[in-house]
Amino acid sequence: MELVGDLTRELPYWTIRDGAVVLRDGSYRLGFDVTLPGTEVWDAAQLAACNERLRILIGTAVPEGECLRMLLEIHPDYTDLLRAYADVCRSPHAVVRNLHGRRVSALTEAQASGRLVNSRLIFDLSYHPERPPRRGWWRPVDGATYRRHLAELGILRDVMVGHCERCGFRARPLDGGALLDAVWRFFNPGRKRFCPPPAVPAEDQAFEIPRRVLNAWPFFGRRSVRTAVARSDLYRRWDFLWLDGHAHAVVAMDTLPDRPTMPNMLGPLQTLPGAYWLIIEAWNDPRSDQIKRLELKSRLSRQAVLAQDGGDSNARAVDRQVAEALDVLQRTSERVMRVGVAVVLQESSGEAVQAAARRALDAFHQIPGVDARIESVALRRQFVQLAPFSGMPNERLMRMLTSNAADFVPCHALWRGSARPVCPLFTRRDSLVPLDPFDPRLPSWNAIVIGESGGGKTHFAIAWLSHLLALDPVVLIVDKGGAYKSFCSVYDAQYVHIDPASGIAVNPFDLLPGEIEPDHAHLGLLKSLIALMVVEPGGAVGRQEMAVLESAIRQTYARAAGGPVFLHDLVRTLRTFEQVGAHEAGPEEWALARGIARRLEVWVDEGLYARLLDRPSTVDLSASVVCLDTEGLSEHYPDLVPIAALLANHLIYRRIRADDGRLKYVVSDETWAALLNRVAAESLVGMFRRFRKFGAGIMAISQRAEDFESEYARGILENAPLKVLTRAADADRVAPLLDLNDQHRALWKSLTQRRGEFSEALVIVDFLEGREGGVVVVRDIPEDYFIATTTAEERVRRDQLAAELGPWPAIRHLADSRRATCSRTG
Ligand SMILES: Nc1ncnc2c1ncn2[C@@H]1O[C@H](COP(=O)(O)OP(=O)(O)O)[C@@H](O)[C@H]1O
Ligand SMILES: [Mg+2]
């Protein structure tokens, strides 16, 4: 390889001050850090509206004669996010802390081996103060002139930020340090992964010592922007450059698309593997020059047509095109831009960069009509010119109208999720999307999960809860299939099987410590519960009966005077019923009361159900994690199902209200069973409506969206800002219910799963400020996978091992053997 020496002298940077890069030709560059919204879930209309805004941005936020360069840096660095994730854990539980640590290390390892993909978008806007012809290098300007320049830069900054906001982008002006950092990263792909960026050199860099002198007496050398950013020697081969331990290649577009452009044309270039920079620039040439140029071209092509007696087909086509362009320019605010697109690839070896360059070329070819070139002769020049804030143009600029240029803005962005990384999931592109069940932007913390059987709903919920445990919340689970047993045993949860045969008892009349009568919600629950017990199949409990019941409950508590109350006490009250509300009960009410008492007889004293409901409670839900499982209930005691659902809700309410200062999260799996009964459904809806008040969130999981469609279950959808959709066959039918656009629908249908490896889900979140979302990939570390799996043979193996070794060592054992197999098979 040929050593071409140090880059310093080629770099155009003069200094960085007051938030702008000053180039040696006296012009300035402003930088912006731009965050795009997750456009994965945008439909065509949203993309088109954004494109229109972008057209205006390019036409107006970039003044005449200036250039906007957009640099998309694709890199594997997630240091800040991983640090925040490591800090999230505040649980005192040893297994929770251990597993959290394992998840952090797994992500750190993925980052170190370059398997994660992150991106950063920088806008680079030029500003040339009045430009005397060929002024040469930078000369000091006087104070007043400089202040005027600064004022103009300030205006440009504000205009750009405003325009970006209207496009839905968030732009933040870069300060001196961040400007230098961007340039440094471009020239130091190796260092940027391990070293902090250099500091901005001191102010006074007006005086650079001649190189001759420096060579003789290097200690004269002072740090300047150029010496700070260019730290390595540059070597070149025919088709790649070697700098800072990386091979660099440049691929640049050199033929325009031959069809009408569409928003986000450069999509294929934004999903290349590896680390690279995608650099798009648009030069807004003065309008009068554009028109003059086109008029000249029009005259020439006209002459060609006339001279050849109608001309050949090519001349006629050019003539028509030029005439049309002139027309558009005269009639609309469209302008002609010079646009360049290039990719700078940075790989660890020459072979790798050549392969990357071919992939980039192929990605260019996926855009109809576009051709590109892997730079060779112009490689070194292009590399320097494409650097952030270089002020020098891409060698290959092509003319197009503003609206076409807007289609070249890279607005393919993956969803960034929440600020606090409680649950970092993956996107399809291996970037991280951190989610936070308690994101302050949410109107409530409730969620629904919908998808067909085997789609990964329970798995998602367990992954979600496992991450959530780091926040040390109270977790309450209601399930009907034993899927959470292993989760519960690993995290020392209280596991309650609601089954009359299991000998447990729950007395729904229990009061909280300090209470002498039930509060409104508790009273409502008791009424609903008893109504469920006494109602005949297909019948209903009348209003008068409910009034009698309410009075009887109150009287029973009054008689007990703070002592314990049981169902048989209520039956006694009903038998000797005296009062309804404030007035004496009459014969009609006595009859109603006795009727209720008679029907309640099967539930009290000695019956099978009485053991469940008419005894002192044997469960005290005090653990941090509690699971109420009704496994087997619907087969053996179908009439108990809605009652058990209500009992579970009652226990949850008690826990949610009793505990203060801790976050609480409830998961209700296989919710459809609870939704079949109107009373049980209403109780669940009540949770969705009221939980926020108690600092709690609830996630309801169901197979079919129509479970939420019934009128009384509607309240669930309305109060669930987080929607998790796993694979489903009836996506189209359900879409209107969830207010999904075409893109959501297409994404939902495209979800895939590989059992034992990963499962995709479409997550949609209705934040207070609007809807966001994207496809997330749930890919667990092996420990989490074995805790969550519901696959029969894996469950059997896990449970056998757990019986031998204990639950947590069993999981570790399984995970270790999975890791060993993976590393053997590569
Ligand atoms: N994220 C995932 N990673 C690996 N395997 C998964 C994942 N999600 C689901 N699976 C596989 O799919 C099976 C069924 O998932 P499950 O959550 O029980 O589905 P559902 O609750 O929707 O019926 C699991 O046993 C597991 O093997
Ligand atoms: Mg399930």
CSV table of C-alpha atoms in Angstrom, one decimal, residues 111-420:
chain,number,residue,atom,x,y,z
A,111,GLN,CA,-22.3,-4.2,21.0
A,112,ALA,CA,-18.6,-5.0,21.2
A,113,SER,CA,-18.8,-7.6,18.4
A,114,GLY,CA,-20.6,-5.0,16.2
A,115,ARG,CA,-23.9,-6.9,16.1
A,116,LEU,CA,-26.0,-3.9,17.1
A,117,VAL,CA,-27.0,-1.2,14.7
A,118,ASN,CA,-27.4,2.4,15.7
A,119,SER,CA,-27.7,5.5,13.6
A,120,ARG,CA,-27.2,9.2,13.9
A,121,LEU,CA,-28.5,11.8,11.4
A,122,ILE,CA,-26.6,15.1,11.1
A,123,PHE,CA,-27.7,18.0,9.0
A,124,ASP,CA,-24.8,20.2,7.8
A,125,LEU,CA,-25.8,23.6,6.5
A,126,SER,CA,-23.5,26.0,4.8
A,127,TYR,CA,-23.4,29.7,5.1
A,128,HIS,CA,-21.3,31.9,2.8
A,129,PRO,CA,-21.3,35.5,3.9
A,130,GLU,CA,-20.9,37.9,0.9
A,131,ARG,CA,-18.3,36.3,-1.2
A,132,PRO,CA,-15.7,38.5,-3.0
A,133,PRO,CA,-14.5,36.6,-6.1
A,134,ARG,CA,-11.8,34.0,-5.2
A,135,ARG,CA,-10.8,35.4,-1.9
A,136,GLY,CA,-8.5,32.5,-1.1
A,137,TRP,CA,-7.8,31.5,2.4
A,138,TRP,CA,-9.4,32.7,5.5
A,139,ARG,CA,-8.7,36.2,6.6
A,140,PRO,CA,-9.7,37.7,9.9
A,141,VAL,CA,-12.9,39.6,9.9
A,142,ASP,CA,-13.5,42.6,12.1
A,143,GLY,CA,-15.6,42.4,15.2
A,144,ALA,CA,-18.7,44.1,13.8
A,145,THR,CA,-18.7,41.9,10.7
A,146,TYR,CA,-18.3,38.8,12.8
A,147,ARG,CA,-21.2,39.8,15.0
A,148,ARG,CA,-23.3,40.2,11.9
A,149,HIS,CA,-22.3,36.8,10.7
A,150,LEU,CA,-23.2,35.3,14.0
A,151,ALA,CA,-26.6,36.9,13.9
A,152,GLU,CA,-27.3,35.5,10.5
A,153,LEU,CA,-26.1,32.1,11.6
A,154,GLY,CA,-28.6,32.4,14.5
A,155,ILE,CA,-31.4,33.0,12.1
A,156,LEU,CA,-30.4,30.1,9.9
A,157,ARG,CA,-30.4,27.9,12.9
A,158,ASP,CA,-33.8,28.9,14.1
A,159,VAL,CA,-35.3,28.5,10.6
A,160,MET,CA,-33.9,25.0,10.2
A,161,VAL,CA,-35.1,23.9,13.6
A,162,GLY,CA,-38.6,25.2,12.9
A,163,HIS,CA,-38.8,23.5,9.5
A,164,CYS,CA,-37.6,20.2,10.9
A,165,GLU,CA,-40.2,20.4,13.6
A,166,ARG,CA,-42.9,20.9,10.9
A,167,CYS,CA,-41.6,17.7,9.2
A,168,GLY,CA,-41.9,15.9,12.5
A,169,PHE,CA,-38.2,15.7,12.9
A,170,ARG,CA,-36.5,17.0,16.0
A,171,ALA,CA,-33.4,19.1,15.3
A,172,ARG,CA,-30.9,20.2,17.9
A,173,PRO,CA,-28.1,22.6,16.9
A,174,LEU,CA,-24.7,21.1,17.6
A,175,ASP,CA,-22.3,23.0,19.8
A,176,GLY,CA,-18.6,23.2,19.2
A,177,GLY,CA,-17.8,20.0,20.9
A,178,ALA,CA,-20.4,18.0,19.0
A,179,LEU,CA,-19.3,19.5,15.7
A,180,LEU,CA,-15.7,18.5,16.3
A,181,ASP,CA,-16.9,15.1,17.5
A,182,ALA,CA,-18.8,14.5,14.2
A,183,VAL,CA,-15.7,15.3,12.1
A,184,TRP,CA,-13.5,13.2,14.4
A,185,ARG,CA,-15.8,10.2,14.1
A,186,PHE,CA,-15.6,10.4,10.3
A,187,PHE,CA,-11.9,10.2,10.3
A,188,ASN,CA,-11.4,7.9,13.2
A,189,PRO,CA,-13.7,4.8,12.8
A,190,GLY,CA,-11.4,2.7,15.1
A,191,ARG,CA,-10.8,5.3,17.8
A,192,LYS,CA,-14.5,6.4,18.0
A,193,ARG,CA,-15.4,3.0,19.5
A,194,PHE,CA,-13.0,3.2,22.4
A,195,CYS,CA,-11.9,6.7,23.0
A,196,PRO,CA,-13.7,9.8,23.9
A,197,PRO,CA,-13.7,12.6,21.3
A,198,PRO,CA,-11.0,15.3,21.6
A,199,ALA,CA,-11.8,18.6,23.1
A,200,VAL,CA,-12.2,21.7,20.9
A,201,PRO,CA,-8.8,23.3,20.5
A,202,ALA,CA,-8.3,26.7,22.1
A,203,GLU,CA,-9.7,29.8,20.5
A,204,ASP,CA,-6.7,31.4,18.9
A,205,GLN,CA,-5.9,29.4,15.9
A,206,ALA,CA,-5.4,32.3,13.5
A,207,PHE,CA,-1.7,31.7,13.5
A,208,GLU,CA,-0.6,28.4,12.0
A,209,ILE,CA,3.0,27.7,11.9
A,210,PRO,CA,4.4,26.9,8.5
A,211,ARG,CA,4.9,23.2,8.0
A,212,ARG,CA,8.6,23.6,7.2
A,213,VAL,CA,9.2,25.1,10.6
A,214,LEU,CA,7.1,22.5,12.3
A,215,ASN,CA,8.9,19.6,10.7
A,216,ALA,CA,12.2,21.0,12.1
A,217,TRP,CA,10.8,21.9,15.5
A,218,PRO,CA,7.8,19.8,16.2
A,219,PHE,CA,7.4,21.2,19.8
A,220,PHE,CA,6.1,24.4,18.1
A,221,GLY,CA,3.0,22.5,17.1
A,222,ARG,CA,-0.2,23.6,18.5
A,223,ARG,CA,-3.5,21.8,18.4
A,224,SER,CA,-5.9,23.0,15.7
A,225,VAL,CA,-9.1,21.5,14.6
A,226,ARG,CA,-7.3,19.8,11.8
A,227,THR,CA,-4.7,18.2,13.9
A,228,ALA,CA,-7.3,17.1,16.4
A,229,VAL,CA,-9.4,15.3,13.9
A,230,ALA,CA,-6.8,13.7,11.7
A,231,ARG,CA,-4.9,11.3,13.9
A,232,SER,CA,-3.7,8.6,11.6
A,233,ASP,CA,-1.7,8.3,8.4
A,234,LEU,CA,-3.5,7.6,5.3
A,235,TYR,CA,-2.6,4.7,2.9
A,236,ARG,CA,-4.2,4.0,-0.4
A,237,ARG,CA,-4.7,1.1,-2.6
A,238,TRP,CA,-6.4,1.3,-6.0
A,239,ASP,CA,-9.9,0.9,-4.6
A,240,PHE,CA,-9.7,1.5,-0.9
A,241,LEU,CA,-8.1,3.8,1.6
A,242,TRP,CA,-6.6,2.6,4.9
A,243,LEU,CA,-7.1,4.9,7.8
A,244,ASP,CA,-7.2,4.3,11.6
A,245,GLY,CA,-7.3,0.5,11.2
A,246,HIS,CA,-10.2,0.5,8.8
A,247,ALA,CA,-10.5,0.1,5.0
A,248,HIS,CA,-12.6,2.8,3.4
A,249,ALA,CA,-14.4,2.7,0.1
A,250,VAL,CA,-16.8,5.3,-1.5
A,251,VAL,CA,-19.7,4.5,-3.7
A,252,ALA,CA,-21.4,7.5,-5.3
A,253,MET,CA,-24.6,7.8,-7.4
A,254,ASP,CA,-23.9,8.9,-11.0
A,255,THR,CA,-27.1,8.3,-12.9
A,256,LEU,CA,-30.5,9.6,-11.8
A,257,PRO,CA,-33.6,7.5,-11.5
A,258,ASP,CA,-35.5,7.1,-14.7
A,259,ARG,CA,-39.0,7.0,-13.1
A,260,PRO,CA,-40.8,9.5,-11.0
A,261,THR,CA,-39.2,9.5,-7.6
A,262,MET,CA,-41.0,8.3,-4.5
A,263,PRO,CA,-40.6,9.3,-0.8
A,264,ASN,CA,-37.6,7.7,0.9
A,265,MET,CA,-36.0,6.6,-2.3
A,266,LEU,CA,-32.8,5.7,-0.6
A,267,GLY,CA,-34.4,3.1,1.6
A,268,PRO,CA,-32.2,0.2,0.3
A,269,LEU,CA,-29.1,2.2,1.2
A,270,GLN,CA,-30.2,2.6,4.8
A,271,THR,CA,-30.4,-1.1,5.5
A,272,LEU,CA,-26.9,-2.1,4.5
A,273,PRO,CA,-25.0,-4.3,7.0
A,274,GLY,CA,-21.8,-2.9,8.6
A,275,ALA,CA,-20.7,0.5,9.6
A,276,TYR,CA,-20.9,3.3,7.1
A,277,TRP,CA,-21.9,6.9,6.4
A,278,LEU,CA,-24.7,7.8,3.9
A,279,ILE,CA,-24.2,11.3,2.6
A,280,ILE,CA,-26.8,13.2,0.7
A,281,GLU,CA,-26.4,16.8,-0.3
A,282,ALA,CA,-28.5,19.3,-2.1
A,283,TRP,CA,-27.2,22.6,-3.4
A,284,ASN,CA,-29.7,25.3,-3.8
A,285,ASP,CA,-28.3,27.3,-6.7
A,286,PRO,CA,-29.6,30.8,-7.4
A,287,ARG,CA,-32.9,30.7,-9.2
A,288,SER,CA,-31.9,33.2,-11.9
A,289,ASP,CA,-28.9,31.0,-12.8
A,290,GLN,CA,-31.1,27.9,-12.9
A,291,ILE,CA,-33.6,29.6,-15.3
A,292,LYS,CA,-30.8,31.0,-17.5
A,293,ARG,CA,-29.2,27.6,-17.8
A,294,LEU,CA,-32.4,25.9,-18.7
A,295,GLU,CA,-33.3,28.5,-21.2
A,296,LEU,CA,-30.0,28.1,-22.9
A,297,LYS,CA,-30.4,24.3,-22.9
A,298,SER,CA,-33.9,24.7,-24.3
A,299,ARG,CA,-32.7,26.9,-27.2
A,300,LEU,CA,-29.9,24.4,-28.0
A,301,SER,CA,-32.2,21.4,-28.0
A,302,ARG,CA,-34.8,23.3,-30.0
A,303,GLN,CA,-32.1,24.0,-32.6
A,304,ALA,CA,-31.1,20.4,-32.7
A,305,VAL,CA,-34.7,19.4,-33.3
A,306,LEU,CA,-35.1,22.0,-36.1
A,307,ALA,CA,-31.7,21.4,-37.7
A,308,GLN,CA,-32.4,17.7,-38.1
A,309,ASP,CA,-35.8,18.2,-39.6
A,310,GLY,CA,-37.7,17.0,-36.6
A,311,GLY,CA,-34.6,15.6,-34.9
A,312,ASP,CA,-33.9,12.2,-33.6
A,313,SER,CA,-36.0,10.8,-30.7
A,314,ASN,CA,-33.4,11.7,-28.1
A,315,ALA,CA,-33.3,15.3,-29.1
A,316,ARG,CA,-37.1,15.5,-29.1
A,317,ALA,CA,-37.2,13.9,-25.6
A,318,VAL,CA,-34.6,16.4,-24.2
A,319,ASP,CA,-36.5,19.3,-25.8
A,320,ARG,CA,-39.7,18.2,-24.2
A,321,GLN,CA,-38.1,17.6,-20.8
A,322,VAL,CA,-36.4,21.0,-20.7
A,323,ALA,CA,-39.5,22.8,-21.7
A,324,GLU,CA,-41.5,21.0,-19.0
A,325,ALA,CA,-38.9,21.8,-16.3
A,326,LEU,CA,-38.9,25.5,-17.3
A,327,ASP,CA,-42.7,25.5,-17.2
A,328,VAL,CA,-42.7,24.1,-13.6
A,329,LEU,CA,-40.0,26.6,-12.5
A,330,GLN,CA,-42.0,29.5,-13.8
A,331,ARG,CA,-45.3,28.4,-12.5
A,332,THR,CA,-44.4,27.0,-9.0
A,333,SER,CA,-42.0,27.4,-6.2
A,334,GLU,CA,-40.0,24.4,-7.4
A,335,ARG,CA,-36.3,25.0,-7.9
A,336,VAL,CA,-33.5,23.1,-9.5
A,337,MET,CA,-31.1,21.5,-7.0
A,338,ARG,CA,-27.8,19.8,-7.5
A,339,VAL,CA,-27.9,16.6,-5.6
A,340,GLY,CA,-25.3,14.1,-4.7
A,341,VAL,CA,-25.6,10.7,-2.9
A,342,ALA,CA,-22.6,8.7,-1.7
A,343,VAL,CA,-21.8,6.0,0.8
A,344,VAL,CA,-18.6,5.9,2.7
A,345,LEU,CA,-18.0,2.3,3.9
A,346,GLN,CA,-15.7,1.5,6.8
A,347,GLU,CA,-14.7,-2.1,7.3
A,348,SER,CA,-11.9,-3.9,9.1
A,349,SER,CA,-10.2,-5.3,6.0
A,350,GLY,CA,-9.7,-4.7,2.3
A,351,GLU,CA,-11.8,-7.7,1.3
A,352,ALA,CA,-14.6,-6.7,3.6
A,353,VAL,CA,-14.8,-3.2,2.3
A,354,GLN,CA,-14.8,-4.5,-1.3
A,355,ALA,CA,-17.7,-6.7,-0.5
A,356,ALA,CA,-19.5,-3.9,1.3
A,357,ALA,CA,-18.9,-1.6,-1.7
A,358,ARG,CA,-20.5,-4.2,-4.0
A,359,ARG,CA,-23.5,-4.5,-1.7
A,360,ALA,CA,-23.8,-0.7,-1.7
A,361,LEU,CA,-23.7,-0.7,-5.5
A,362,ASP,CA,-26.3,-3.3,-5.6
A,363,ALA,CA,-28.5,-1.2,-3.2
A,364,PHE,CA,-28.2,1.7,-5.6
A,365,HIS,CA,-29.2,-0.5,-8.5
A,366,GLN,CA,-32.4,-1.4,-6.6
A,367,ILE,CA,-33.6,2.2,-7.2
A,368,PRO,CA,-35.0,2.1,-10.7
A,369,GLY,CA,-32.7,3.6,-13.3
A,370,VAL,CA,-30.0,4.6,-10.8
A,371,ASP,CA,-26.4,3.8,-11.4
A,372,ALA,CA,-23.5,4.4,-9.1
A,373,ARG,CA,-19.7,4.1,-9.2
A,374,ILE,CA,-17.2,2.6,-6.8
A,375,GLU,CA,-14.7,5.4,-6.6
A,376,SER,CA,-11.1,4.7,-7.6
A,377,VAL,CA,-9.3,7.6,-9.2
A,378,ALA,CA,-11.3,10.1,-7.3
A,379,LEU,CA,-11.4,8.0,-4.1
A,380,ARG,CA,-9.2,10.1,-1.9
A,381,ARG,CA,-10.6,13.4,-3.0
A,382,GLN,CA,-14.2,12.1,-2.6
A,383,PHE,CA,-13.4,10.8,0.9
A,384,VAL,CA,-12.1,14.2,2.1
A,385,GLN,CA,-14.8,16.1,0.4
A,386,LEU,CA,-17.6,14.0,1.8
A,387,ALA,CA,-16.5,14.6,5.4
A,388,PRO,CA,-18.9,16.4,7.7
A,389,PHE,CA,-18.7,20.2,7.4
A,390,SER,CA,-16.0,20.0,4.7
A,391,GLY,CA,-17.8,22.6,2.5
A,392,MET,CA,-16.5,20.8,-0.6
A,393,PRO,CA,-19.0,19.2,-2.9
A,394,ASN,CA,-19.5,15.6,-3.8
A,395,GLU,CA,-17.8,15.1,-7.2
A,396,ARG,CA,-20.9,13.7,-8.7
A,397,LEU,CA,-23.8,16.2,-8.5
A,398,MET,CA,-26.9,15.8,-10.5
A,399,ARG,CA,-29.6,18.3,-11.3
A,400,MET,CA,-33.2,17.7,-10.2
A,401,LEU,CA,-36.3,19.5,-9.0
A,402,THR,CA,-36.8,20.2,-5.2
A,403,SER,CA,-39.6,17.7,-4.9
A,404,ASN,CA,-37.4,15.0,-6.3
A,405,ALA,CA,-34.6,16.1,-4.0
A,406,ALA,CA,-36.9,15.8,-1.1
A,407,ASP,CA,-37.5,12.1,-1.9
A,408,PHE,CA,-33.7,11.6,-1.4
A,409,VAL,CA,-33.9,12.7,2.3
A,410,PRO,CA,-33.2,9.6,4.4
A,411,CYS,CA,-36.4,9.4,6.4
A,412,HIS,CA,-36.5,5.7,6.9
A,413,ALA,CA,-36.1,5.6,10.7
A,414,LEU,CA,-36.7,2.9,13.2
A,415,TRP,CA,-38.6,3.6,16.3
A,416,ARG,CA,-36.6,4.9,19.2
A,417,GLY,CA,-39.0,3.9,22.0
A,418,SER,CA,-38.9,5.5,25.4
A,419,ALA,CA,-36.3,7.5,27.2
A,420,ARG,CA,-35.8,5.1,30.1
